[in-house]
PDB file of C-alpha atoms in Angstrom:
ATOM      1  CA  MET T   1     -70.428 -70.226  -0.632  1.00  0.00           C
ATOM      2  CA  ASN T   2     -71.862 -68.582  -3.767  1.00  0.00           C
ATOM      3  CA  ALA T   3     -70.714 -69.113  -7.359  1.00  0.00           C
ATOM      4  CA  PHE T   4     -68.531 -65.980  -7.334  1.00  0.00           C
ATOM      5  CA  SER T   5     -66.645 -67.173  -4.266  1.00  0.00           C
ATOM      6  CA  THR T   6     -66.115 -70.622  -5.772  1.00  0.00           C
ATOM      7  CA  THR T   7     -64.794 -69.190  -9.035  1.00  0.00           C
ATOM      8  CA  ALA T   8     -62.540 -66.716  -7.229  1.00  0.00           C
ATOM      9  CA  ALA T   9     -61.118 -69.420  -5.014  1.00  0.00           C
ATOM     10  CA  ALA T  10     -60.380 -71.575  -8.050  1.00  0.00           C
ATOM     11  CA  THR T  11     -58.522 -68.790  -9.849  1.00  0.00           C
ATOM     12  CA  ILE T  12     -56.405 -67.595  -6.905  1.00  0.00           C
ATOM     13  CA  PRO T  13     -52.848 -68.993  -7.308  1.00  0.00           C
ATOM     14  CA  TYR T  14     -51.045 -70.777  -4.534  1.00  0.00           C
ATOM     15  CA  PRO T  15     -49.603 -68.365  -1.982  1.00  0.00           C
ATOM     16  CA  SER T  16     -45.854 -67.903  -1.961  1.00  0.00           C
ATOM     17  CA  ASP T  17     -43.779 -70.155   0.194  1.00  0.00           C
ATOM     18  CA  GLU T  18     -42.510 -67.271   2.316  1.00  0.00           C
ATOM     19  CA  ARG T  19     -45.142 -68.126   4.963  1.00  0.00           C
ATOM     20  CA  GLY T  20     -44.829 -71.866   4.513  1.00  0.00           C
ATOM     21  CA  LEU T  21     -48.327 -72.192   2.975  1.00  0.00           C
ATOM     22  CA  LEU T  22     -47.430 -74.124  -0.164  1.00  0.00           C
ATOM     23  CA  PRO T  23     -48.671 -77.725  -0.272  1.00  0.00           C
ATOM     24  CA  PRO T  24     -45.893 -80.361  -0.125  1.00  0.00           C
ATOM     25  CA  ALA T  25     -46.376 -81.276  -3.803  1.00  0.00           C
ATOM     26  CA  ALA T  26     -46.043 -77.632  -4.857  1.00  0.00           C
ATOM     27  CA  LYS T  27     -42.899 -77.243  -2.747  1.00  0.00           C
ATOM     28  CA  LEU T  28     -41.385 -80.310  -4.421  1.00  0.00           C
ATOM     29  CA  ARG T  29     -42.189 -78.978  -7.908  1.00  0.00           C
ATOM     30  CA  LYS T  30     -40.673 -75.614  -7.000  1.00  0.00           C
ATOM     31  CA  ALA T  31     -37.457 -77.233  -5.706  1.00  0.00           C
ATOM     32  CA  ARG T  32     -37.153 -79.399  -8.837  1.00  0.00           C
ATOM     33  CA  THR T  33     -37.619 -76.370 -11.081  1.00  0.00           C
ATOM     34  CA  ARG T  34     -34.935 -74.431  -9.209  1.00  0.00           C
ATOM     35  CA  ARG T  35     -32.481 -77.330  -9.516  1.00  0.00           C
ATOM     36  CA  ARG T  36     -33.250 -77.777 -13.224  1.00  0.00           C
ATOM     37  CA  LEU T  37     -32.682 -74.112 -14.059  1.00  0.00           C
ATOM     38  CA  ALA T  38     -29.545 -73.704 -11.918  1.00  0.00           C
ATOM     39  CA  LEU T  39     -26.044 -74.784 -12.935  1.00  0.00           C
ATOM     40  CA  GLY T  40     -25.993 -77.655 -10.485  1.00  0.00           C
ATOM     41  CA  ARG T  41     -23.363 -78.575  -7.958  1.00  0.00           C
ATOM     42  CA  ALA T  42     -19.787 -77.458  -8.459  1.00  0.00           C
ATOM     43  CA  ILE T  43     -17.439 -80.146  -9.791  1.00  0.00           C
ATOM     44  CA  PRO T  44     -14.604 -80.829  -7.312  1.00  0.00           C
ATOM     45  CA  PHE T  45     -11.300 -79.655  -8.783  1.00  0.00           C
ATOM     46  CA  GLY T  46     -13.146 -78.841 -12.015  1.00  0.00           C
ATOM     47  CA  ALA T  47     -10.559 -76.242 -13.015  1.00  0.00           C
ATOM     48  CA  LEU T  48      -7.923 -78.984 -13.265  1.00  0.00           C
ATOM     49  CA  ILE T  49      -9.843 -81.208 -15.684  1.00  0.00           C
ATOM     50  CA  GLY T  50      -8.977 -79.236 -18.828  1.00  0.00           C
ATOM     51  CA  PRO T  51      -5.217 -78.947 -18.105  1.00  0.00           C
ATOM     52  CA  ALA T  52      -5.126 -82.635 -17.138  1.00  0.00           C
ATOM     53  CA  LEU T  53      -6.673 -83.621 -20.480  1.00  0.00           C
ATOM     54  CA  LEU T  54      -4.106 -81.516 -22.345  1.00  0.00           C
ATOM     55  CA  LEU T  55      -1.318 -83.199 -20.384  1.00  0.00           C
ATOM     56  CA  VAL T  56      -2.695 -86.646 -21.202  1.00  0.00           C
ATOM     57  CA  ILE T  57      -2.917 -85.816 -24.927  1.00  0.00           C
ATOM     58  CA  TRP T  58       0.609 -84.397 -24.845  1.00  0.00           C
ATOM     59  CA  SER T  59       1.955 -87.536 -23.132  1.00  0.00           C
ATOM     60  CA  ILE T  60       0.188 -89.900 -25.532  1.00  0.00           C
ATOM     61  CA  GLY T  61       1.439 -87.944 -28.535  1.00  0.00           C
ATOM     62  CA  SER T  62       5.002 -88.051 -27.214  1.00  0.00           C
ATOM     63  CA  VAL T  63       4.915 -91.797 -26.532  1.00  0.00           C
ATOM     64  CA  ALA T  64       3.349 -92.566 -29.904  1.00  0.00           C
ATOM     65  CA  GLY T  65       5.950 -90.458 -31.714  1.00  0.00           C
ATOM     66  CA  VAL T  66       3.325 -88.154 -33.205  1.00  0.00           C
ATOM     67  CA  ILE T  67       4.943 -85.114 -31.579  1.00  0.00           C
ATOM     68  CA  ASP T  68       8.520 -84.364 -32.624  1.00  0.00           C
ATOM     69  CA  PRO T  69      10.637 -83.931 -29.446  1.00  0.00           C
ATOM     70  CA  ARG T  70      12.624 -81.186 -31.179  1.00  0.00           C
ATOM     71  CA  THR T  71       9.395 -79.218 -31.595  1.00  0.00           C
ATOM     72  CA  LEU T  72       7.740 -80.111 -28.286  1.00  0.00           C
ATOM     73  CA  PRO T  73       9.683 -82.220 -25.761  1.00  0.00           C
ATOM     74  CA  ALA T  74       7.852 -84.867 -23.751  1.00  0.00           C
ATOM     75  CA  PRO T  75       6.378 -83.827 -20.397  1.00  0.00           C
ATOM     76  CA  TRP T  76       8.908 -85.883 -18.431  1.00  0.00           C
ATOM     77  CA  SER T  77      11.774 -84.197 -20.295  1.00  0.00           C
ATOM     78  CA  VAL T  78      10.380 -80.793 -19.354  1.00  0.00           C
ATOM     79  CA  VAL T  79      10.009 -81.879 -15.723  1.00  0.00           C
ATOM     80  CA  GLY T  80      13.619 -83.091 -15.699  1.00  0.00           C
ATOM     81  CA  THR T  81      14.797 -79.735 -17.075  1.00  0.00           C
ATOM     82  CA  ALA T  82      12.784 -77.909 -14.414  1.00  0.00           C
ATOM     83  CA  VAL T  83      14.367 -80.049 -11.683  1.00  0.00           C
ATOM     84  CA  ASP T  84      17.839 -79.239 -13.031  1.00  0.00           C
ATOM     85  CA  LEU T  85      17.075 -75.501 -13.124  1.00  0.00           C
ATOM     86  CA  ILE T  86      15.790 -75.625  -9.556  1.00  0.00           C
ATOM     87  CA  ALA T  87      18.837 -77.563  -8.391  1.00  0.00           C
ATOM     88  CA  ASP T  88      21.113 -74.919  -9.943  1.00  0.00           C
ATOM     89  CA  GLY T  89      19.070 -72.127  -8.312  1.00  0.00           C
ATOM     90  CA  LYS T  90      18.550 -70.386 -11.651  1.00  0.00           C
ATOM     91  CA  LEU T  91      14.778 -70.814 -11.772  1.00  0.00           C
ATOM     92  CA  GLN T  92      14.271 -69.378  -8.274  1.00  0.00           C
ATOM     93  CA  GLU T  93      16.433 -66.360  -9.076  1.00  0.00           C
ATOM     94  CA  HIS T  94      14.582 -65.559 -12.295  1.00  0.00           C
ATOM     95  CA  LEU T  95      11.225 -66.195 -10.603  1.00  0.00           C
ATOM     96  CA  MET T  96      11.904 -63.743  -7.778  1.00  0.00           C
ATOM     97  CA  THR T  97      12.941 -61.039 -10.241  1.00  0.00           C
ATOM     98  CA  SER T  98       9.841 -61.524 -12.400  1.00  0.00           C
ATOM     99  CA  THR T  99       7.501 -61.609  -9.415  1.00  0.00           C
ATOM    100  CA  TRP T 100       8.937 -58.375  -8.029  1.00  0.00           C
ATOM    101  CA  ARG T 101       8.563 -56.589 -11.375  1.00  0.00           C
ATOM    102  CA  ALA T 102       4.989 -57.772 -11.833  1.00  0.00           C
ATOM    103  CA  ALA T 103       4.067 -56.878  -8.241  1.00  0.00           C
ATOM    104  CA  GLN T 104       5.354 -53.321  -8.595  1.00  0.00           C
ATOM    105  CA  GLY T 105       3.505 -52.728 -11.849  1.00  0.00           C
ATOM    106  CA  LEU T 106       0.361 -54.342 -10.469  1.00  0.00           C
ATOM    107  CA  VAL T 107       0.292 -52.210  -7.320  1.00  0.00           C
ATOM    108  CA  PHE T 108       0.901 -48.938  -9.176  1.00  0.00           C
ATOM    109  CA  GLY T 109      -1.624 -49.828 -11.877  1.00  0.00           C
ATOM    110  CA  ILE T 110      -4.331 -50.785  -9.368  1.00  0.00           C
ATOM    111  CA  LEU T 111      -3.858 -47.616  -7.306  1.00  0.00           C
ATOM    112  CA  ILE T 112      -3.845 -45.281 -10.310  1.00  0.00           C
ATOM    113  CA  GLY T 113      -6.720 -47.047 -12.064  1.00  0.00           C
ATOM    114  CA  THR T 114      -8.900 -47.091  -8.948  1.00  0.00           C
ATOM    115  CA  ILE T 115      -8.286 -43.424  -8.151  1.00  0.00           C
ATOM    116  CA  LEU T 116      -9.017 -42.368 -11.725  1.00  0.00           C
ATOM    117  CA  ALA T 117     -12.187 -44.493 -11.786  1.00  0.00           C
ATOM    118  CA  LEU T 118     -13.459 -42.967  -8.529  1.00  0.00           C
ATOM    119  CA  ILE T 119     -12.808 -39.414  -9.705  1.00  0.00           C
ATOM    120  CA  SER T 120     -14.351 -40.035 -13.111  1.00  0.00           C
ATOM    121  CA  GLY T 121     -17.234 -42.150 -11.835  1.00  0.00           C
ATOM    122  CA  LEU T 122     -18.325 -39.759  -9.093  1.00  0.00           C
ATOM    123  CA  SER T 123     -17.896 -36.459 -10.915  1.00  0.00           C
ATOM    124  CA  ARG T 124     -19.039 -35.184 -14.300  1.00  0.00           C
ATOM    125  CA  LEU T 125     -16.070 -32.832 -14.412  1.00  0.00           C
ATOM    126  CA  GLY T 126     -13.717 -35.682 -13.514  1.00  0.00           C
ATOM    127  CA  GLU T 127     -15.194 -37.823 -16.271  1.00  0.00           C
ATOM    128  CA  ALA T 128     -14.772 -35.001 -18.804  1.00  0.00           C
ATOM    129  CA  ILE T 129     -11.097 -34.671 -17.904  1.00  0.00           C
ATOM    130  CA  ILE T 130     -10.092 -38.290 -17.307  1.00  0.00           C
ATOM    131  CA  ASP T 131     -12.269 -40.600 -19.376  1.00  0.00           C
ATOM    132  CA  GLY T 132     -11.125 -39.351 -22.794  1.00  0.00           C
ATOM    133  CA  PRO T 133      -7.365 -39.873 -22.224  1.00  0.00           C
ATOM    134  CA  VAL T 134      -8.004 -43.283 -20.659  1.00  0.00           C
ATOM    135  CA  GLN T 135     -10.100 -44.364 -23.639  1.00  0.00           C
ATOM    136  CA  ILE T 136      -7.302 -43.188 -25.957  1.00  0.00           C
ATOM    137  CA  LYS T 137      -4.812 -45.302 -23.984  1.00  0.00           C
ATOM    138  CA  ARG T 138      -7.245 -48.203 -24.145  1.00  0.00           C
ATOM    139  CA  ALA T 139      -7.188 -48.015 -27.955  1.00  0.00           C
ATOM    140  CA  ILE T 140      -3.370 -48.045 -28.030  1.00  0.00           C
ATOM    141  CA  PRO T 141      -1.781 -51.403 -27.118  1.00  0.00           C
ATOM    142  CA  THR T 142       0.672 -51.081 -24.265  1.00  0.00           C
ATOM    143  CA  LEU T 143       3.264 -53.025 -26.248  1.00  0.00           C
ATOM    144  CA  ALA T 144       3.129 -50.342 -28.940  1.00  0.00           C
ATOM    145  CA  LEU T 145       4.179 -47.787 -26.320  1.00  0.00           C
ATOM    146  CA  ILE T 146       7.361 -49.627 -25.369  1.00  0.00           C
ATOM    147  CA  PRO T 147       9.579 -47.738 -27.888  1.00  0.00           C
ATOM    148  CA  LEU T 148       8.294 -44.438 -26.492  1.00  0.00           C
ATOM    149  CA  LEU T 149       8.739 -45.624 -22.902  1.00  0.00           C
ATOM    150  CA  MET T 150      12.292 -46.621 -23.728  1.00  0.00           C
ATOM    151  CA  LEU T 151      12.983 -43.065 -24.927  1.00  0.00           C
ATOM    152  CA  TRP T 152      11.437 -41.593 -21.765  1.00  0.00           C
ATOM    153  CA  PHE T 153      12.658 -43.985 -19.077  1.00  0.00           C
ATOM    154  CA  GLY T 154      15.555 -45.791 -20.710  1.00  0.00           C
ATOM    155  CA  ILE T 155      15.796 -49.568 -20.836  1.00  0.00           C
ATOM    156  CA  GLY T 156      16.000 -50.191 -17.096  1.00  0.00           C
ATOM    157  CA  GLU T 157      13.500 -51.272 -14.472  1.00  0.00           C
ATOM    158  CA  GLY T 158      11.508 -48.011 -14.644  1.00  0.00           C
ATOM    159  CA  MET T 159      10.423 -48.703 -18.207  1.00  0.00           C
ATOM    160  CA  LYS T 160       9.418 -52.279 -17.410  1.00  0.00           C
ATOM    161  CA  VAL T 161       7.356 -51.381 -14.328  1.00  0.00           C
ATOM    162  CA  THR T 162       5.694 -48.463 -16.137  1.00  0.00           C
ATOM    163  CA  ALA T 163       4.668 -50.678 -19.063  1.00  0.00           C
ATOM    164  CA  ILE T 164       3.092 -53.206 -16.690  1.00  0.00           C
ATOM    165  CA  ALA T 165       1.288 -50.467 -14.732  1.00  0.00           C
ATOM    166  CA  LEU T 166      -0.150 -48.972 -17.928  1.00  0.00           C
ATOM    167  CA  ALA T 167      -1.481 -52.369 -18.953  1.00  0.00           C
ATOM    168  CA  VAL T 168      -3.011 -52.944 -15.508  1.00  0.00           C
ATOM    169  CA  LEU T 169      -4.791 -49.635 -14.935  1.00  0.00           C
ATOM    170  CA  ILE T 170      -7.028 -49.922 -18.020  1.00  0.00           C
ATOM    171  CA  PRO T 171      -9.168 -52.936 -16.909  1.00  0.00           C
ATOM    172  CA  ILE T 172      -9.268 -51.604 -13.345  1.00  0.00           C
ATOM    173  CA  TYR T 173     -10.523 -48.230 -14.557  1.00  0.00           C
ATOM    174  CA  ILE T 174     -13.010 -49.564 -17.120  1.00  0.00           C
ATOM    175  CA  GLN T 175     -14.686 -52.117 -14.865  1.00  0.00           C
ATOM    176  CA  THR T 176     -14.752 -49.951 -11.734  1.00  0.00           C
ATOM    177  CA  HIS T 177     -16.038 -46.907 -13.622  1.00  0.00           C
ATOM    178  CA  SER T 178     -18.753 -49.024 -15.267  1.00  0.00           C
ATOM    179  CA  SER T 179     -19.870 -50.406 -11.899  1.00  0.00           C
ATOM    180  CA  LEU T 180     -19.998 -46.935 -10.361  1.00  0.00           C
ATOM    181  CA  ARG T 181     -22.178 -45.596 -13.159  1.00  0.00           C
ATOM    182  CA  GLY T 182     -24.323 -48.743 -13.146  1.00  0.00           C
ATOM    183  CA  ILE T 183     -25.518 -48.445  -9.536  1.00  0.00           C
ATOM    184  CA  ASP T 184     -29.330 -48.461  -9.416  1.00  0.00           C
ATOM    185  CA  ASN T 185     -30.757 -44.962  -8.941  1.00  0.00           C
ATOM    186  CA  ARG T 186     -33.231 -46.363  -6.417  1.00  0.00           C
ATOM    187  CA  TYR T 187     -30.377 -46.766  -3.937  1.00  0.00           C
ATOM    188  CA  VAL T 188     -29.611 -43.072  -4.371  1.00  0.00           C
ATOM    189  CA  GLU T 189     -33.240 -42.207  -3.658  1.00  0.00           C
ATOM    190  CA  LEU T 190     -33.222 -44.484  -0.605  1.00  0.00           C
ATOM    191  CA  ALA T 191     -30.060 -42.818   0.684  1.00  0.00           C
ATOM    192  CA  GLN T 192     -31.699 -39.427   0.251  1.00  0.00           C
ATOM    193  CA  ALA T 193     -34.783 -40.627   2.103  1.00  0.00           C
ATOM    194  CA  LEU T 194     -32.582 -41.827   4.957  1.00  0.00           C
ATOM    195  CA  ARG T 195     -30.764 -38.459   4.927  1.00  0.00           C
ATOM    196  CA  MET T 196     -27.341 -40.042   4.481  1.00  0.00           C
ATOM    197  CA  GLY T 197     -24.343 -37.747   4.350  1.00  0.00           C
ATOM    198  CA  TYR T 198     -22.097 -37.864   1.289  1.00  0.00           C
ATOM    199  CA  GLY T 199     -19.343 -39.764   3.102  1.00  0.00           C
ATOM    200  CA  GLU T 200     -21.772 -42.342   4.460  1.00  0.00           C
ATOM    201  CA  PHE T 201     -23.366 -42.649   1.012  1.00  0.00           C
ATOM    202  CA  ILE T 202     -19.958 -43.436  -0.484  1.00  0.00           C
ATOM    203  CA  ARG T 203     -19.185 -46.052   2.187  1.00  0.00           C
ATOM    204  CA  GLN T 204     -22.595 -47.716   2.355  1.00  0.00           C
ATOM    205  CA  VAL T 205     -23.774 -47.559  -1.264  1.00  0.00           C
ATOM    206  CA  ILE T 206     -21.105 -46.560  -3.771  1.00  0.00           C
ATOM    207  CA  LEU T 207     -18.151 -48.691  -2.678  1.00  0.00           C
ATOM    208  CA  PRO T 208     -20.124 -51.939  -2.127  1.00  0.00           C
ATOM    209  CA  GLY T 209     -21.852 -51.396  -5.473  1.00  0.00           C
ATOM    210  CA  ALA T 210     -18.523 -50.944  -7.265  1.00  0.00           C
ATOM    211  CA  LEU T 211     -16.823 -53.995  -5.721  1.00  0.00           C
ATOM    212  CA  PRO T 212     -18.076 -56.574  -8.289  1.00  0.00           C
ATOM    213  CA  GLY T 213     -16.699 -54.512 -11.165  1.00  0.00           C
ATOM    214  CA  PHE T 214     -13.464 -53.812  -9.322  1.00  0.00           C
ATOM    215  CA  PHE T 215     -12.786 -57.512  -8.733  1.00  0.00           C
ATOM    216  CA  LEU T 216     -13.614 -58.343 -12.350  1.00  0.00           C
ATOM    217  CA  GLY T 217     -11.161 -55.675 -13.455  1.00  0.00           C
ATOM    218  CA  LEU T 218      -8.612 -57.018 -10.977  1.00  0.00           C
ATOM    219  CA  ARG T 219      -8.778 -60.470 -12.541  1.00  0.00           C
ATOM    220  CA  PHE T 220      -8.107 -58.980 -15.967  1.00  0.00           C
ATOM    221  CA  ALA T 221      -5.378 -56.769 -14.494  1.00  0.00           C
ATOM    222  CA  VAL T 222      -3.484 -59.712 -13.006  1.00  0.00           C
ATOM    223  CA  THR T 223      -3.538 -61.462 -16.385  1.00  0.00           C
ATOM    224  CA  TYR T 224      -2.380 -58.326 -18.215  1.00  0.00           C
ATOM    225  CA  ALA T 225       0.450 -57.882 -15.731  1.00  0.00           C
ATOM    226  CA  TRP T 226       1.912 -61.295 -16.578  1.00  0.00           C
ATOM    227  CA  LEU T 227       1.331 -60.802 -20.321  1.00  0.00           C
ATOM    228  CA  SER T 228       3.194 -57.494 -20.256  1.00  0.00           C
ATOM    229  CA  LEU T 229       5.957 -59.009 -18.169  1.00  0.00           C
ATOM    230  CA  VAL T 230       6.662 -61.598 -20.870  1.00  0.00           C
ATOM    231  CA  VAL T 231       7.467 -58.824 -23.352  1.00  0.00           C
ATOM    232  CA  VAL T 232       9.302 -56.290 -21.187  1.00  0.00           C
ATOM    233  CA  GLU T 233      11.620 -58.955 -19.800  1.00  0.00           C
ATOM    234  CA  GLN T 234      12.916 -59.563 -23.311  1.00  0.00           C
ATOM    235  CA  VAL T 235      14.034 -55.920 -23.662  1.00  0.00           C
ATOM    236  CA  ASN T 236      17.623 -55.629 -22.420  1.00  0.00           C
ATOM    237  CA  ALA T 237      16.933 -57.752 -19.344  1.00  0.00           C
ATOM    238  CA  THR T 238      19.625 -59.730 -17.549  1.00  0.00           C
ATOM    239  CA  SER T 239      17.297 -61.734 -15.316  1.00  0.00           C
ATOM    240  CA  GLY T 240      13.694 -62.869 -15.111  1.00  0.00           C
ATOM    241  CA  ILE T 241      11.640 -65.661 -16.637  1.00  0.00           C
ATOM    242  CA  GLY T 242      11.290 -63.756 -19.910  1.00  0.00           C
ATOM    243  CA  TYR T 243      15.053 -63.341 -20.124  1.00  0.00           C
ATOM    244  CA  MET T 244      15.484 -67.062 -19.473  1.00  0.00           C
ATOM    245  CA  ILE T 245      13.033 -67.883 -22.279  1.00  0.00           C
ATOM    246  CA  ASP T 246      14.708 -65.498 -24.730  1.00  0.00           C
ATOM    247  CA  LEU T 247      18.151 -66.896 -23.926  1.00  0.00           C
ATOM    248  CA  ALA T 248      16.892 -70.459 -24.373  1.00  0.00           C
ATOM    249  CA  ARG T 249      15.402 -69.502 -27.740  1.00  0.00           C
ATOM    250  CA  ASN T 250      18.794 -68.317 -28.940  1.00  0.00           C
ATOM    251  CA  TYR T 251      20.331 -71.699 -28.061  1.00  0.00           C
ATOM    252  CA  GLY T 252      17.396 -73.776 -29.317  1.00  0.00           C
ATOM    253  CA  GLN T 253      16.559 -75.107 -25.836  1.00  0.00           C
ATOM    254  CA  THR T 254      12.873 -75.859 -26.353  1.00  0.00           C
ATOM    255  CA  ASP T 255      12.551 -77.632 -23.007  1.00  0.00           C
ATOM    256  CA  VAL T 256      13.714 -74.515 -21.120  1.00  0.00           C
ATOM    257  CA  VAL T 257      11.222 -72.407 -23.090  1.00  0.00           C
ATOM    258  CA  ILE T 258       8.416 -74.775 -22.094  1.00  0.00           C
ATOM    259  CA  VAL T 259       9.516 -74.580 -18.451  1.00  0.00           C
ATOM    260  CA  GLY T 260       9.341 -70.786 -18.586  1.00  0.00           C
ATOM    261  CA  LEU T 261       5.898 -70.855 -20.174  1.00  0.00           C
ATOM    262  CA  ALA T 262       4.704 -73.327 -17.554  1.00  0.00           C
ATOM    263  CA  VAL T 263       5.950 -70.999 -14.808  1.00  0.00           C
ATOM    264  CA  TYR T 264       4.036 -68.099 -16.377  1.00  0.00           C
ATOM    265  CA  ALA T 265       0.909 -70.268 -16.530  1.00  0.00           C
ATOM    266  CA  LEU T 266       1.240 -71.289 -12.885  1.00  0.00           C
ATOM    267  CA  LEU T 267       1.792 -67.687 -11.820  1.00  0.00           C
ATOM    268  CA  GLY T 268      -1.263 -66.533 -13.757  1.00  0.00           C
ATOM    269  CA  LEU T 269      -3.536 -69.290 -12.471  1.00  0.00           C
ATOM    270  CA  SER T 270      -2.411 -68.940  -8.855  1.00  0.00           C
ATOM    271  CA  SER T 271      -2.769 -65.145  -8.826  1.00  0.00           C
ATOM    272  CA  ASP T 272      -6.220 -65.411 -10.413  1.00  0.00           C
ATOM    273  CA  GLY T 273      -7.168 -67.971  -7.773  1.00  0.00           C
ATOM    274  CA  ILE T 274      -6.080 -65.589  -5.016  1.00  0.00           C
ATOM    275  CA  VAL T 275      -8.203 -62.793  -6.510  1.00  0.00           C
ATOM    276  CA  ARG T 276     -11.203 -65.116  -6.787  1.00  0.00           C
ATOM    277  CA  PHE T 277     -10.754 -66.186  -3.161  1.00  0.00           C
ATOM    278  CA  PHE T 278     -10.935 -62.600  -1.918  1.00  0.00           C
ATOM    279  CA  GLN T 279     -13.757 -61.869  -4.352  1.00  0.00           C
ATOM    280  CA  GLU T 280     -15.895 -64.657  -2.919  1.00  0.00           C
ATOM    281  CA  ARG T 281     -15.201 -63.512   0.644  1.00  0.00           C
ATOM    282  CA  SER T 282     -15.858 -59.848  -0.087  1.00  0.00           C
ATOM    283  CA  LEU T 283     -19.030 -60.508  -2.102  1.00  0.00           C
ATOM    284  CA  SER T 284     -20.456 -63.300   0.044  1.00  0.00           C
ATOM    285  CA  TRP T 285     -23.670 -61.274   0.437  1.00  0.00           C
ATOM    286  CA  ARG T 286     -24.538 -61.791  -3.251  1.00  0.00           C
ATOM    287  CA  ARG T 287     -26.632 -64.682  -4.490  1.00  0.00           C
ATOM    288  CA  THR T 288     -25.766 -65.597  -8.074  1.00  0.00           C
ATOM    289  CA  LEU T 289     -26.480 -68.369 -10.563  1.00  0.00           C
ATOM    290  CA  ALA T 290     -23.262 -70.140  -9.572  1.00  0.00           C
ATOM    291  CA  ASP T 291     -24.309 -70.396  -5.894  1.00  0.00           C
TER     292      ASP T 291
END
């Protein structure tokens, strides 16, 4: 072997591990580097650690007398109030009403937002017509539209469902539209090389590429649905969790207010968990930093 061959051999890096040619020591260093740069293993029930700490602090403050029970009742007092409301059947009745309102607004908002995003994201003409009005609505808080919605739809269920739907469609539209426009142009060129038809291109490239943004928007939409519900249920409502909270406020029943807020929190967390479950199943083909 001449000097050139020796020098070249010394400067050639290790081959990639795709063919299994890395020495054992190099493989070990590569595995350690990957573990060091990644987030590490998921913590079992990690999402419950933060709420549990808050509950512990709340309990300690109540026992020590730091927290005034008139301002914030002890956790066990709130649990006792919740048990009484369940025994009377009032909590279940208000919960069913609130869930039905939120579900209607969520479904209408998702359908309208997705359709608008597809039209605007796949057509320059559609974007010119749709994107401007949606951006205007985005700049106007939905709660600021409630007086106008009351003039248009009255103070019944139509106004409440419409307000929730308007709050929901914005994140669905924004995130889905952004994902559609963010699809790598190389996939378009590949589809052209494979002579895909437009329908097949939509099914095989566009829709899978837009799914991550759609699910992100859906998580925001679920949260906005419950946030809007809190407000609309305090406008001439005769049932619902928001009505129960507003009525308890009038009578100074802080424990009932806390129960209502806890129900809203549980509804928000559980619905977000459902969305994340379907997101993980639908996007199982992706490899991310969290994997």
